[in-house]
JSON list of C-alpha atoms in Angstrom, two decimals:
[
{"chain": "A", "resi": 19, "resn": "ARG", "atom": "CA", "xyz": [93.37, 75.14, 101.61]},
{"chain": "A", "resi": 20, "resn": "LEU", "atom": "CA", "xyz": [91.15, 73.55, 99.12]},
{"chain": "A", "resi": 21, "resn": "ALA", "atom": "CA", "xyz": [89.99, 77.13, 97.75]},
{"chain": "A", "resi": 22, "resn": "GLU", "atom": "CA", "xyz": [93.56, 78.32, 97.60]},
{"chain": "A", "resi": 23, "resn": "SER", "atom": "CA", "xyz": [95.23, 75.10, 96.06]},
{"chain": "A", "resi": 24, "resn": "THR", "atom": "CA", "xyz": [92.35, 74.60, 93.37]},
{"chain": "A", "resi": 25, "resn": "ILE", "atom": "CA", "xyz": [93.14, 78.24, 92.17]},
{"chain": "A", "resi": 26, "resn": "SER", "atom": "CA", "xyz": [96.78, 77.38, 91.88]},
{"chain": "A", "resi": 27, "resn": "ILE", "atom": "CA", "xyz": [95.91, 74.06, 90.11]},
{"chain": "A", "resi": 28, "resn": "SER", "atom": "CA", "xyz": [93.80, 75.79, 87.59]},
{"chain": "A", "resi": 29, "resn": "SER", "atom": "CA", "xyz": [96.59, 78.39, 86.75]},
{"chain": "A", "resi": 30, "resn": "GLY", "atom": "CA", "xyz": [98.97, 75.60, 86.31]},
{"chain": "A", "resi": 31, "resn": "LEU", "atom": "CA", "xyz": [96.74, 73.74, 83.99]},
{"chain": "A", "resi": 32, "resn": "THR", "atom": "CA", "xyz": [96.34, 76.85, 81.81]},
{"chain": "A", "resi": 33, "resn": "LYS", "atom": "CA", "xyz": [99.89, 77.02, 81.57]},
{"chain": "A", "resi": 34, "resn": "VAL", "atom": "CA", "xyz": [100.64, 73.43, 80.64]},
{"chain": "A", "resi": 35, "resn": "ALA", "atom": "CA", "xyz": [99.90, 74.23, 77.08]},
{"chain": "A", "resi": 36, "resn": "THR", "atom": "CA", "xyz": [101.87, 77.40, 77.19]},
{"chain": "A", "resi": 37, "resn": "VAL", "atom": "CA", "xyz": [105.20, 75.20, 78.22]},
{"chain": "A", "resi": 38, "resn": "LEU", "atom": "CA", "xyz": [104.52, 72.77, 75.59]},
{"chain": "A", "resi": 39, "resn": "ASN", "atom": "CA", "xyz": [104.03, 75.51, 72.97]},
{"chain": "A", "resi": 40, "resn": "TYR", "atom": "CA", "xyz": [107.36, 77.19, 74.14]},
{"chain": "A", "resi": 41, "resn": "THR", "atom": "CA", "xyz": [109.19, 73.81, 74.25]},
{"chain": "A", "resi": 42, "resn": "ALA", "atom": "CA", "xyz": [108.06, 73.05, 70.64]},
{"chain": "A", "resi": 43, "resn": "THR", "atom": "CA", "xyz": [109.10, 76.36, 69.66]},
{"chain": "A", "resi": 44, "resn": "ILE", "atom": "CA", "xyz": [112.51, 76.01, 71.10]},
{"chain": "A", "resi": 45, "resn": "ILE", "atom": "CA", "xyz": [113.18, 72.66, 69.54]},
{"chain": "A", "resi": 46, "resn": "ALA", "atom": "CA", "xyz": [111.82, 73.66, 66.05]},
{"chain": "A", "resi": 47, "resn": "GLY", "atom": "CA", "xyz": [113.66, 76.84, 66.07]},
{"chain": "A", "resi": 48, "resn": "LEU", "atom": "CA", "xyz": [116.96, 75.55, 66.76]},
{"chain": "A", "resi": 49, "resn": "ALA", "atom": "CA", "xyz": [116.32, 72.60, 64.13]},
{"chain": "A", "resi": 50, "resn": "ILE", "atom": "CA", "xyz": [115.55, 75.05, 61.46]},
{"chain": "A", "resi": 51, "resn": "GLY", "atom": "CA", "xyz": [118.27, 77.40, 62.33]},
{"chain": "A", "resi": 52, "resn": "PHE", "atom": "CA", "xyz": [121.05, 74.28, 62.65]},
{"chain": "A", "resi": 53, "resn": "ARG", "atom": "CA", "xyz": [119.46, 72.95, 59.23]},
{"chain": "A", "resi": 54, "resn": "THR", "atom": "CA", "xyz": [119.73, 75.99, 57.46]},
{"chain": "A", "resi": 55, "resn": "SER", "atom": "CA", "xyz": [123.30, 77.51, 58.91]},
{"chain": "A", "resi": 56, "resn": "TRP", "atom": "CA", "xyz": [124.81, 75.78, 61.77]},
{"chain": "A", "resi": 57, "resn": "LYS", "atom": "CA", "xyz": [127.64, 78.55, 61.98]},
{"chain": "A", "resi": 58, "resn": "LEU", "atom": "CA", "xyz": [125.37, 81.46, 62.06]},
{"chain": "A", "resi": 59, "resn": "THR", "atom": "CA", "xyz": [122.99, 79.65, 64.43]},
{"chain": "A", "resi": 60, "resn": "LEU", "atom": "CA", "xyz": [125.93, 79.19, 66.89]},
{"chain": "A", "resi": 61, "resn": "VAL", "atom": "CA", "xyz": [126.72, 82.91, 66.60]},
{"chain": "A", "resi": 62, "resn": "ILE", "atom": "CA", "xyz": [123.15, 84.01, 66.94]},
{"chain": "A", "resi": 63, "resn": "PHE", "atom": "CA", "xyz": [122.64, 81.58, 69.99]},
{"chain": "A", "resi": 64, "resn": "ALA", "atom": "CA", "xyz": [125.81, 82.78, 71.74]},
{"chain": "A", "resi": 65, "resn": "CYS", "atom": "CA", "xyz": [124.19, 86.39, 72.03]},
{"chain": "A", "resi": 66, "resn": "ALA", "atom": "CA", "xyz": [120.67, 85.20, 72.23]},
{"chain": "A", "resi": 67, "resn": "PRO", "atom": "CA", "xyz": [120.95, 84.55, 76.38]},
{"chain": "A", "resi": 68, "resn": "LEU", "atom": "CA", "xyz": [121.30, 88.09, 76.89]},
{"chain": "A", "resi": 69, "resn": "PHE", "atom": "CA", "xyz": [118.14, 88.95, 75.17]},
{"chain": "A", "resi": 70, "resn": "ALA", "atom": "CA", "xyz": [116.39, 85.94, 77.07]},
{"chain": "A", "resi": 71, "resn": "ILE", "atom": "CA", "xyz": [117.77, 87.47, 80.48]},
{"chain": "A", "resi": 72, "resn": "ALA", "atom": "CA", "xyz": [116.44, 91.10, 79.74]},
{"chain": "A", "resi": 73, "resn": "LEU", "atom": "CA", "xyz": [112.99, 89.45, 78.63]},
{"chain": "A", "resi": 74, "resn": "GLY", "atom": "CA", "xyz": [113.31, 87.51, 82.08]},
{"chain": "A", "resi": 75, "resn": "PHE", "atom": "CA", "xyz": [113.79, 91.02, 83.95]},
{"chain": "A", "resi": 76, "resn": "VAL", "atom": "CA", "xyz": [110.82, 92.26, 82.13]},
{"chain": "A", "resi": 77, "resn": "ILE", "atom": "CA", "xyz": [108.56, 89.60, 83.43]},
{"chain": "A", "resi": 78, "resn": "ALA", "atom": "CA", "xyz": [110.06, 89.43, 86.73]},
{"chain": "A", "resi": 79, "resn": "ILE", "atom": "CA", "xyz": [109.57, 93.25, 87.40]},
{"chain": "A", "resi": 80, "resn": "ALA", "atom": "CA", "xyz": [106.08, 92.99, 86.19]},
{"chain": "A", "resi": 81, "resn": "ILE", "atom": "CA", "xyz": [105.15, 90.32, 88.36]},
{"chain": "A", "resi": 82, "resn": "ASN", "atom": "CA", "xyz": [106.95, 91.77, 91.52]},
{"chain": "A", "resi": 83, "resn": "GLY", "atom": "CA", "xyz": [105.33, 95.26, 91.02]},
{"chain": "A", "resi": 84, "resn": "GLU", "atom": "CA", "xyz": [102.01, 93.91, 90.38]},
{"chain": "A", "resi": 85, "resn": "LYS", "atom": "CA", "xyz": [102.42, 91.90, 93.73]},
{"chain": "A", "resi": 86, "resn": "LYS", "atom": "CA", "xyz": [103.53, 94.91, 95.62]},
{"chain": "A", "resi": 87, "resn": "GLY", "atom": "CA", "xyz": [100.60, 96.92, 94.33]},
{"chain": "A", "resi": 88, "resn": "ARG", "atom": "CA", "xyz": [97.97, 94.46, 94.94]},
{"chain": "A", "resi": 89, "resn": "VAL", "atom": "CA", "xyz": [99.14, 93.88, 98.70]},
{"chain": "A", "resi": 90, "resn": "ALA", "atom": "CA", "xyz": [99.14, 97.65, 99.18]},
{"chain": "A", "resi": 91, "resn": "TYR", "atom": "CA", "xyz": [95.86, 98.03, 97.76]},
{"chain": "A", "resi": 92, "resn": "SER", "atom": "CA", "xyz": [94.72, 95.19, 99.85]},
{"chain": "A", "resi": 93, "resn": "ARG", "atom": "CA", "xyz": [95.91, 96.82, 103.06]},
{"chain": "A", "resi": 94, "resn": "ALA", "atom": "CA", "xyz": [94.21, 100.06, 102.10]},
{"chain": "A", "resi": 95, "resn": "GLY", "atom": "CA", "xyz": [90.93, 98.41, 101.61]},
{"chain": "A", "resi": 96, "resn": "GLY", "atom": "CA", "xyz": [91.33, 96.31, 104.92]},
{"chain": "A", "resi": 97, "resn": "ALA", "atom": "CA", "xyz": [91.82, 99.82, 106.52]},
{"chain": "A", "resi": 98, "resn": "ALA", "atom": "CA", "xyz": [88.81, 101.33, 104.98]},
{"chain": "A", "resi": 99, "resn": "ASN", "atom": "CA", "xyz": [86.75, 98.31, 105.67]},
{"chain": "A", "resi": 100, "resn": "GLU", "atom": "CA", "xyz": [87.96, 98.19, 109.45]},
{"chain": "A", "resi": 101, "resn": "VAL", "atom": "CA", "xyz": [87.05, 101.94, 109.92]},
{"chain": "A", "resi": 102, "resn": "LEU", "atom": "CA", "xyz": [83.54, 101.62, 108.32]},
{"chain": "A", "resi": 103, "resn": "SER", "atom": "CA", "xyz": [82.59, 98.58, 110.37]},
{"chain": "A", "resi": 104, "resn": "LEU", "atom": "CA", "xyz": [83.72, 100.55, 113.70]},
{"chain": "A", "resi": 105, "resn": "ILE", "atom": "CA", "xyz": [82.58, 104.01, 112.46]},
{"chain": "A", "resi": 106, "resn": "ARG", "atom": "CA", "xyz": [80.95, 104.79, 115.82]},
{"chain": "A", "resi": 107, "resn": "ALA", "atom": "CA", "xyz": [84.02, 104.15, 117.83]},
{"chain": "A", "resi": 108, "resn": "VAL", "atom": "CA", "xyz": [86.24, 106.17, 115.35]},
{"chain": "A", "resi": 109, "resn": "GLY", "atom": "CA", "xyz": [83.79, 109.11, 115.56]},
{"chain": "A", "resi": 110, "resn": "ALA", "atom": "CA", "xyz": [83.37, 108.81, 119.33]},
{"chain": "A", "resi": 111, "resn": "TYR", "atom": "CA", "xyz": [87.09, 109.09, 119.84]},
{"chain": "A", "resi": 112, "resn": "GLY", "atom": "CA", "xyz": [88.04, 111.47, 116.95]},
{"chain": "A", "resi": 113, "resn": "GLY", "atom": "CA", "xyz": [90.17, 109.05, 115.06]},
{"chain": "A", "resi": 114, "resn": "GLU", "atom": "CA", "xyz": [89.24, 110.35, 111.60]},
{"chain": "A", "resi": 115, "resn": "ARG", "atom": "CA", "xyz": [92.12, 112.31, 110.90]},
{"chain": "A", "resi": 116, "resn": "HIS", "atom": "CA", "xyz": [94.48, 109.31, 112.19]},
{"chain": "A", "resi": 117, "resn": "GLU", "atom": "CA", "xyz": [92.60, 106.85, 110.13]},
{"chain": "A", "resi": 118, "resn": "LEU", "atom": "CA", "xyz": [92.59, 108.98, 107.12]},
{"chain": "A", "resi": 119, "resn": "ARG", "atom": "CA", "xyz": [96.55, 109.17, 107.27]},
{"chain": "A", "resi": 120, "resn": "ARG", "atom": "CA", "xyz": [96.90, 105.40, 107.85]},
{"chain": "A", "resi": 121, "resn": "TYR", "atom": "CA", "xyz": [94.58, 104.95, 104.51]},
{"chain": "A", "resi": 122, "resn": "GLU", "atom": "CA", "xyz": [96.68, 107.49, 102.64]},
{"chain": "A", "resi": 123, "resn": "THR", "atom": "CA", "xyz": [99.82, 105.70, 103.66]},
{"chain": "A", "resi": 124, "resn": "CYS", "atom": "CA", "xyz": [98.62, 102.76, 102.18]},
{"chain": "A", "resi": 125, "resn": "LEU", "atom": "CA", "xyz": [97.62, 104.49, 99.11]},
{"chain": "A", "resi": 126, "resn": "GLU", "atom": "CA", "xyz": [101.19, 105.94, 98.83]},
{"chain": "A", "resi": 127, "resn": "ALA", "atom": "CA", "xyz": [102.80, 102.56, 99.03]},
{"chain": "A", "resi": 128, "resn": "ALA", "atom": "CA", "xyz": [100.53, 101.19, 96.20]},
{"chain": "A", "resi": 129, "resn": "ARG", "atom": "CA", "xyz": [101.46, 104.40, 94.20]},
{"chain": "A", "resi": 130, "resn": "ARG", "atom": "CA", "xyz": [105.43, 104.03, 94.95]},
{"chain": "A", "resi": 131, "resn": "ALA", "atom": "CA", "xyz": [105.10, 100.18, 93.88]},
{"chain": "A", "resi": 132, "resn": "GLY", "atom": "CA", "xyz": [103.47, 101.42, 90.53]},
{"chain": "A", "resi": 133, "resn": "VAL", "atom": "CA", "xyz": [106.19, 103.93, 89.92]},
{"chain": "A", "resi": 134, "resn": "ASP", "atom": "CA", "xyz": [108.89, 101.55, 90.64]},
{"chain": "A", "resi": 135, "resn": "GLN", "atom": "CA", "xyz": [107.29, 98.97, 88.35]},
{"chain": "A", "resi": 136, "resn": "GLY", "atom": "CA", "xyz": [106.98, 101.43, 85.62]},
{"chain": "A", "resi": 137, "resn": "ARG", "atom": "CA", "xyz": [110.65, 102.66, 86.00]},
{"chain": "A", "resi": 138, "resn": "GLY", "atom": "CA", "xyz": [111.94, 99.12, 86.17]},
{"chain": "A", "resi": 139, "resn": "ILE", "atom": "CA", "xyz": [109.79, 97.85, 83.34]},
{"chain": "A", "resi": 140, "resn": "GLY", "atom": "CA", "xyz": [110.97, 100.91, 81.26]},
{"chain": "A", "resi": 141, "resn": "LEU", "atom": "CA", "xyz": [114.53, 100.42, 81.89]},
{"chain": "A", "resi": 142, "resn": "ALA", "atom": "CA", "xyz": [114.46, 96.52, 81.19]},
{"chain": "A", "resi": 143, "resn": "VAL", "atom": "CA", "xyz": [112.45, 96.93, 77.99]},
{"chain": "A", "resi": 144, "resn": "GLY", "atom": "CA", "xyz": [115.21, 99.64, 76.86]},
{"chain": "A", "resi": 145, "resn": "VAL", "atom": "CA", "xyz": [117.97, 97.11, 77.62]},
{"chain": "A", "resi": 146, "resn": "MET", "atom": "CA", "xyz": [115.90, 94.24, 75.84]},
{"chain": "A", "resi": 147, "resn": "VAL", "atom": "CA", "xyz": [115.18, 96.38, 72.76]},
{"chain": "A", "resi": 148, "resn": "SER", "atom": "CA", "xyz": [118.82, 97.46, 72.80]},
{"chain": "A", "resi": 149, "resn": "THR", "atom": "CA", "xyz": [120.10, 93.86, 73.01]},
{"chain": "A", "resi": 150, "resn": "PHE", "atom": "CA", "xyz": [117.69, 92.82, 69.99]},
{"chain": "A", "resi": 151, "resn": "TYR", "atom": "CA", "xyz": [119.05, 95.22, 67.79]},
{"chain": "A", "resi": 152, "resn": "ALA", "atom": "CA", "xyz": [122.69, 94.55, 68.94]},
{"chain": "A", "resi": 153, "resn": "ILE", "atom": "CA", "xyz": [122.06, 90.59, 68.15]},
{"chain": "A", "resi": 154, "resn": "TYR", "atom": "CA", "xyz": [120.45, 91.80, 64.77]},
{"chain": "A", "resi": 155, "resn": "GLY", "atom": "CA", "xyz": [123.42, 93.65, 63.96]},
{"chain": "A", "resi": 156, "resn": "ILE", "atom": "CA", "xyz": [125.85, 91.16, 64.74]},
{"chain": "A", "resi": 157, "resn": "ALA", "atom": "CA", "xyz": [123.70, 88.40, 62.67]},
{"chain": "A", "resi": 158, "resn": "LEU", "atom": "CA", "xyz": [123.56, 90.42, 59.63]},
{"chain": "A", "resi": 159, "resn": "PHE", "atom": "CA", "xyz": [127.34, 91.13, 59.98]},
{"chain": "A", "resi": 160, "resn": "SER", "atom": "CA", "xyz": [128.15, 87.50, 60.50]},
{"chain": "A", "resi": 161, "resn": "GLY", "atom": "CA", "xyz": [125.84, 86.34, 57.49]},
{"chain": "A", "resi": 162, "resn": "ALA", "atom": "CA", "xyz": [127.29, 89.18, 55.31]},
{"chain": "A", "resi": 163, "resn": "MET", "atom": "CA", "xyz": [131.01, 87.48, 56.12]},
{"chain": "A", "resi": 164, "resn": "PHE", "atom": "CA", "xyz": [129.62, 84.06, 55.41]},
{"chain": "A", "resi": 165, "resn": "VAL", "atom": "CA", "xyz": [128.09, 85.23, 52.06]},
{"chain": "A", "resi": 166, "resn": "ILE", "atom": "CA", "xyz": [131.22, 86.77, 51.14]},
{"chain": "A", "resi": 167, "resn": "GLU", "atom": "CA", "xyz": [133.45, 83.84, 52.20]},
{"chain": "A", "resi": 168, "resn": "SER", "atom": "CA", "xyz": [131.11, 81.41, 50.08]},
{"chain": "A", "resi": 169, "resn": "ARG", "atom": "CA", "xyz": [131.41, 83.49, 46.90]},
{"chain": "A", "resi": 170, "resn": "ARG", "atom": "CA", "xyz": [135.25, 83.72, 47.57]},
{"chain": "A", "resi": 171, "resn": "GLU", "atom": "CA", "xyz": [135.43, 80.03, 47.72]},
{"chain": "A", "resi": 172, "resn": "ASP", "atom": "CA", "xyz": [132.97, 79.50, 44.65]},
{"chain": "A", "resi": 173, "resn": "PRO", "atom": "CA", "xyz": [132.59, 82.63, 42.46]},
{"chain": "A", "resi": 174, "resn": "LEU", "atom": "CA", "xyz": [129.80, 81.10, 40.74]},
{"chain": "A", "resi": 175, "resn": "CYS", "atom": "CA", "xyz": [127.65, 81.68, 43.95]},
{"chain": "A", "resi": 176, "resn": "ALA", "atom": "CA", "xyz": [127.16, 85.27, 42.81]},
{"chain": "A", "resi": 177, "resn": "TYR", "atom": "CA", "xyz": [125.21, 84.07, 39.74]},
{"chain": "A", "resi": 178, "resn": "ASP", "atom": "CA", "xyz": [123.78, 80.78, 41.20]},
{"chain": "A", "resi": 179, "resn": "THR", "atom": "CA", "xyz": [122.74, 80.67, 44.51]},
{"chain": "A", "resi": 180, "resn": "GLY", "atom": "CA", "xyz": [121.29, 77.21, 44.42]},
{"chain": "A", "resi": 181, "resn": "ARG", "atom": "CA", "xyz": [124.67, 75.81, 44.00]},
{"chain": "A", "resi": 182, "resn": "GLU", "atom": "CA", "xyz": [126.07, 73.48, 46.77]},
{"chain": "A", "resi": 183, "resn": "GLY", "atom": "CA", "xyz": [127.80, 75.40, 49.44]},
{"chain": "A", "resi": 184, "resn": "CYS", "atom": "CA", "xyz": [126.54, 78.64, 48.47]},
{"chain": "A", "resi": 185, "resn": "PHE", "atom": "CA", "xyz": [125.40, 81.11, 51.30]},
{"chain": "A", "resi": 186, "resn": "THR", "atom": "CA", "xyz": [122.55, 83.36, 50.69]},
{"chain": "A", "resi": 187, "resn": "GLY", "atom": "CA", "xyz": [120.96, 86.30, 52.30]},
{"chain": "A", "resi": 188, "resn": "GLY", "atom": "CA", "xyz": [117.61, 84.18, 52.44]},
{"chain": "A", "resi": 189, "resn": "GLN", "atom": "CA", "xyz": [119.54, 81.95, 54.86]},
{"chain": "A", "resi": 190, "resn": "VAL", "atom": "CA", "xyz": [120.54, 84.58, 57.28]},
{"chain": "A", "resi": 191, "resn": "ILE", "atom": "CA", "xyz": [117.15, 85.93, 57.60]},
{"chain": "A", "resi": 192, "resn": "ILE", "atom": "CA", "xyz": [115.81, 82.36, 58.05]},
{"chain": "A", "resi": 193, "resn": "THR", "atom": "CA", "xyz": [118.43, 81.39, 60.75]},
{"chain": "A", "resi": 194, "resn": "PHE", "atom": "CA", "xyz": [118.05, 84.71, 62.64]},
{"chain": "A", "resi": 195, "resn": "ILE", "atom": "CA", "xyz": [114.16, 84.53, 62.71]},
{"chain": "A", "resi": 196, "resn": "ALA", "atom": "CA", "xyz": [114.29, 80.78, 63.92]},
{"chain": "A", "resi": 197, "resn": "VAL", "atom": "CA", "xyz": [117.04, 81.17, 66.64]},
{"chain": "A", "resi": 198, "resn": "GLN", "atom": "CA", "xyz": [115.46, 84.52, 67.82]},
{"chain": "A", "resi": 199, "resn": "LEU", "atom": "CA", "xyz": [112.11, 82.84, 68.28]},
{"chain": "A", "resi": 200, "resn": "SER", "atom": "CA", "xyz": [113.84, 80.09, 70.10]},
{"chain": "A", "resi": 201, "resn": "ALA", "atom": "CA", "xyz": [115.62, 82.52, 72.51]},
{"chain": "A", "resi": 202, "resn": "LEU", "atom": "CA", "xyz": [112.36, 84.45, 73.16]},
{"chain": "A", "resi": 203, "resn": "SER", "atom": "CA", "xyz": [110.81, 81.13, 74.13]},
{"chain": "A", "resi": 204, "resn": "ILE", "atom": "CA", "xyz": [113.65, 80.25, 76.61]},
{"chain": "A", "resi": 205, "resn": "GLY", "atom": "CA", "xyz": [113.22, 83.52, 78.38]},
{"chain": "A", "resi": 206, "resn": "GLN", "atom": "CA", "xyz": [109.30, 83.16, 78.64]},
{"chain": "A", "resi": 207, "resn": "ILE", "atom": "CA", "xyz": [109.14, 79.58, 79.44]},
{"chain": "A", "resi": 208, "resn": "GLY", "atom": "CA", "xyz": [110.68, 79.94, 82.95]},
{"chain": "A", "resi": 209, "resn": "PRO", "atom": "CA", "xyz": [107.57, 81.63, 84.89]},
{"chain": "A", "resi": 210, "resn": "SER", "atom": "CA", "xyz": [105.52, 79.29, 83.34]},
{"chain": "A", "resi": 211, "resn": "ILE", "atom": "CA", "xyz": [107.38, 76.21, 84.34]},
{"chain": "A", "resi": 212, "resn": "GLY", "atom": "CA", "xyz": [107.38, 77.72, 87.98]},
{"chain": "A", "resi": 213, "resn": "ILE", "atom": "CA", "xyz": [103.68, 78.00, 87.79]},
{"chain": "A", "resi": 214, "resn": "VAL", "atom": "CA", "xyz": [103.13, 74.60, 86.86]},
{"chain": "A", "resi": 215, "resn": "ALA", "atom": "CA", "xyz": [105.27, 73.29, 89.53]},
{"chain": "A", "resi": 216, "resn": "GLY", "atom": "CA", "xyz": [103.43, 75.34, 91.76]},
{"chain": "A", "resi": 217, "resn": "ALA", "atom": "CA", "xyz": [100.37, 73.66, 90.56]},
{"chain": "A", "resi": 218, "resn": "ARG", "atom": "CA", "xyz": [101.70, 70.29, 91.07]},
{"chain": "A", "resi": 219, "resn": "ALA", "atom": "CA", "xyz": [102.63, 71.14, 94.86]},
{"chain": "A", "resi": 220, "resn": "ALA", "atom": "CA", "xyz": [99.08, 72.47, 95.31]},
{"chain": "A", "resi": 221, "resn": "ALA", "atom": "CA", "xyz": [97.60, 69.15, 93.85]},
{"chain": "A", "resi": 222, "resn": "ALA", "atom": "CA", "xyz": [99.58, 66.98, 96.25]},
{"chain": "A", "resi": 223, "resn": "ASP", "atom": "CA", "xyz": [97.89, 69.27, 99.10]},
{"chain": "A", "resi": 224, "resn": "VAL", "atom": "CA", "xyz": [94.40, 68.83, 97.57]},
{"chain": "A", "resi": 225, "resn": "PHE", "atom": "CA", "xyz": [95.11, 64.72, 97.27]},
{"chain": "A", "resi": 226, "resn": "GLY", "atom": "CA", "xyz": [96.40, 64.88, 100.62]},
{"chain": "A", "resi": 227, "resn": "VAL", "atom": "CA", "xyz": [93.16, 66.28, 102.18]}
]
């Protein structure tokens, strides 16, 4: 228990800085976005969860596929180790072909896990990138509408963008990047928080021992 728990604690400690980093990015991104243009920030942030969800699927599929592949390879290694340690008995009873099929079955499970992982990641990344470009298009379209509206209300904004109430393309880009980074951090902070929570539980076991 001590050996397993200390590994979990070590992983959790390395993720504490990651959680703090993502948290600061979320707060700073939203602060910059609302400071630059609260209207455009709300538009982007209404679509951003879709991107965060797609990113979460990519991470979950990668972790799940890696776990399945590791388990399958572990079983294959265990089967090989068992046969080699009892090679005399296997040879005496003519079980070479049977053990070979058992080993190949474990390797086939690992291969299927890798293929499924690749397909899942490919599909999730495709959805994630498509969502990103869709959000990008919505943000630019909405920003253009805000620029046109501001110039319609104050025609001088077309010549002097520094006037109060004028909306510019620079504000669109700043707001989009800030809010998008914040949304990315929301999608990535979940797994790290889970690892930190697991480390806290492991630390309680260690202190209990």
